[in-house]
Coordinates of C-alpha atoms in Angstrom, one line a residue:
M1 CA -7.9 -27.6 -4.4
I2 CA -10.8 -30.1 -3.8
A3 CA -11.7 -30.5 -0.1
P4 CA -11.9 -34.1 1.1
E5 CA -15.7 -33.7 1.9
D6 CA -16.3 -32.6 -1.7
V7 CA -14.8 -35.8 -3.4
D8 CA -18.3 -37.6 -3.7
A9 CA -19.9 -34.4 -5.0
V10 CA -17.2 -33.9 -7.6
R11 CA -17.2 -37.3 -9.1
P12 CA -20.8 -37.1 -10.8
R13 CA -20.0 -33.6 -11.9
L14 CA -16.8 -34.7 -13.6
A15 CA -18.7 -37.6 -15.3
F16 CA -21.3 -35.2 -16.6
F17 CA -18.7 -32.9 -17.9
K18 CA -16.8 -35.7 -19.8
V19 CA -19.9 -36.9 -21.5
M20 CA -21.0 -33.4 -22.5
A21 CA -17.6 -32.6 -23.8
F22 CA -17.5 -35.6 -25.9
V23 CA -21.0 -35.1 -27.2
V24 CA -20.4 -31.5 -27.9
G25 CA -17.1 -32.4 -29.7
V26 CA -18.9 -34.8 -32.0
G27 CA -21.8 -32.4 -32.5
L28 CA -19.5 -29.7 -33.5
L29 CA -17.9 -32.0 -36.1
L30 CA -21.4 -32.8 -37.4
L31 CA -22.1 -29.0 -37.5
V32 CA -18.9 -28.4 -39.6
V33 CA -20.1 -31.1 -42.0
E34 CA -23.5 -29.4 -42.2
V35 CA -22.0 -26.0 -42.9
V36 CA -19.7 -27.5 -45.6
L37 CA -22.6 -29.3 -47.3
T38 CA -24.7 -26.1 -47.2
Y39 CA -22.1 -23.4 -48.3
V40 CA -19.5 -25.3 -50.1
F41 CA -21.6 -27.9 -51.9
G42 CA -24.7 -25.7 -52.2
M43 CA -27.0 -28.2 -50.6
N44 CA -29.5 -25.6 -49.5
G45 CA -32.7 -26.9 -51.2
K46 CA -33.1 -23.7 -53.2
D47 CA -32.9 -23.3 -57.0
G48 CA -33.1 -27.0 -57.7
N49 CA -30.2 -27.9 -55.3
P50 CA -30.5 -31.0 -53.1
T51 CA -31.5 -30.5 -49.5
N52 CA -28.9 -31.0 -46.9
P53 CA -29.5 -34.0 -44.8
L54 CA -28.0 -32.4 -41.7
A55 CA -30.1 -29.2 -42.1
W56 CA -32.0 -30.1 -38.8
W57 CA -28.7 -30.3 -36.8
P58 CA -27.9 -26.7 -35.8
Q59 CA -30.7 -26.3 -33.2
P60 CA -30.1 -29.5 -31.4
H61 CA -26.5 -28.7 -31.4
G62 CA -27.1 -25.3 -29.7
F63 CA -29.3 -27.0 -27.0
I64 CA -26.4 -29.6 -26.4
Y65 CA -23.9 -26.8 -26.2
M66 CA -26.0 -25.1 -23.6
L67 CA -25.9 -28.3 -21.5
Y68 CA -22.1 -28.3 -21.9
L69 CA -22.0 -24.8 -20.5
V70 CA -24.0 -26.0 -17.5
A71 CA -21.8 -29.1 -17.0
T72 CA -18.6 -26.8 -17.2
A73 CA -20.1 -24.3 -14.7
V74 CA -21.3 -27.0 -12.3
L75 CA -18.0 -28.7 -12.3
G76 CA -16.0 -25.4 -12.2
F77 CA -17.8 -23.9 -9.2
K78 CA -17.4 -27.2 -7.3
V79 CA -13.7 -27.4 -7.8
G80 CA -13.0 -23.8 -7.4
W81 CA -12.1 -22.6 -10.9
S82 CA -11.9 -19.0 -11.7
L83 CA -14.5 -17.3 -13.9
T84 CA -11.9 -16.9 -16.5
R85 CA -11.0 -20.5 -16.5
M86 CA -14.6 -21.6 -16.8
V87 CA -15.1 -19.4 -19.8
L88 CA -12.0 -20.6 -21.5
V89 CA -13.2 -24.2 -21.0
M90 CA -16.7 -23.2 -22.3
L91 CA -15.2 -21.6 -25.3
A92 CA -13.3 -24.8 -26.1
G93 CA -16.6 -26.4 -27.1
C94 CA -16.6 -23.9 -30.0
V95 CA -13.6 -25.1 -31.8
P96 CA -13.5 -28.5 -33.6
F97 CA -11.4 -31.1 -31.8
L98 CA -10.4 -28.7 -28.9
S99 CA -13.2 -29.8 -26.8
F100 CA -11.7 -33.4 -26.9
W101 CA -8.2 -32.1 -25.8
V102 CA -9.7 -29.8 -23.2
E103 CA -11.9 -32.6 -21.7
R104 CA -8.9 -35.0 -21.3
R105 CA -6.7 -32.1 -19.7
V106 CA -9.5 -31.1 -17.3
A107 CA -10.3 -34.8 -16.4
R108 CA -6.7 -35.5 -15.6
E109 CA -6.4 -32.4 -13.4
V110 CA -9.6 -33.0 -11.5
E111 CA -8.9 -36.6 -11.0
A112 CA -5.5 -35.7 -9.6
G113 CA -7.2 -33.2 -7.3
L114 CA -9.7 -36.0 -6.1
A115 CA -6.7 -38.4 -5.5
A116 CA -4.9 -35.7 -3.4
A117 CA -8.2 -34.9 -1.5
R118 CA -8.5 -38.6 -0.6
G119 CA -5.0 -38.7 0.7

């Protein structure tokens, strides 16, 4: 339950979470492409094979995922989620396409809580 005095504090946290969930979702899809190019098509730059054009992507994706973890924790603590719920939302960023679905579900729930808190 979101307290009426917390409404203004929750909005930017929700916006940050939504942006990070989208970015992590797209980034995870790029990571899947990178893995497929490396391990399925052998684009590893060794033994005369071509170099993977996305070979640079795993490290930035890891940093972006850490920002997603922060966004989830900041929102979760403010709206009163349990630690289990926060961890499950965080893990959604590890499964392709799941972060998009979870982001929509979380956003709807938090926005409904904001509407209820405003009265």
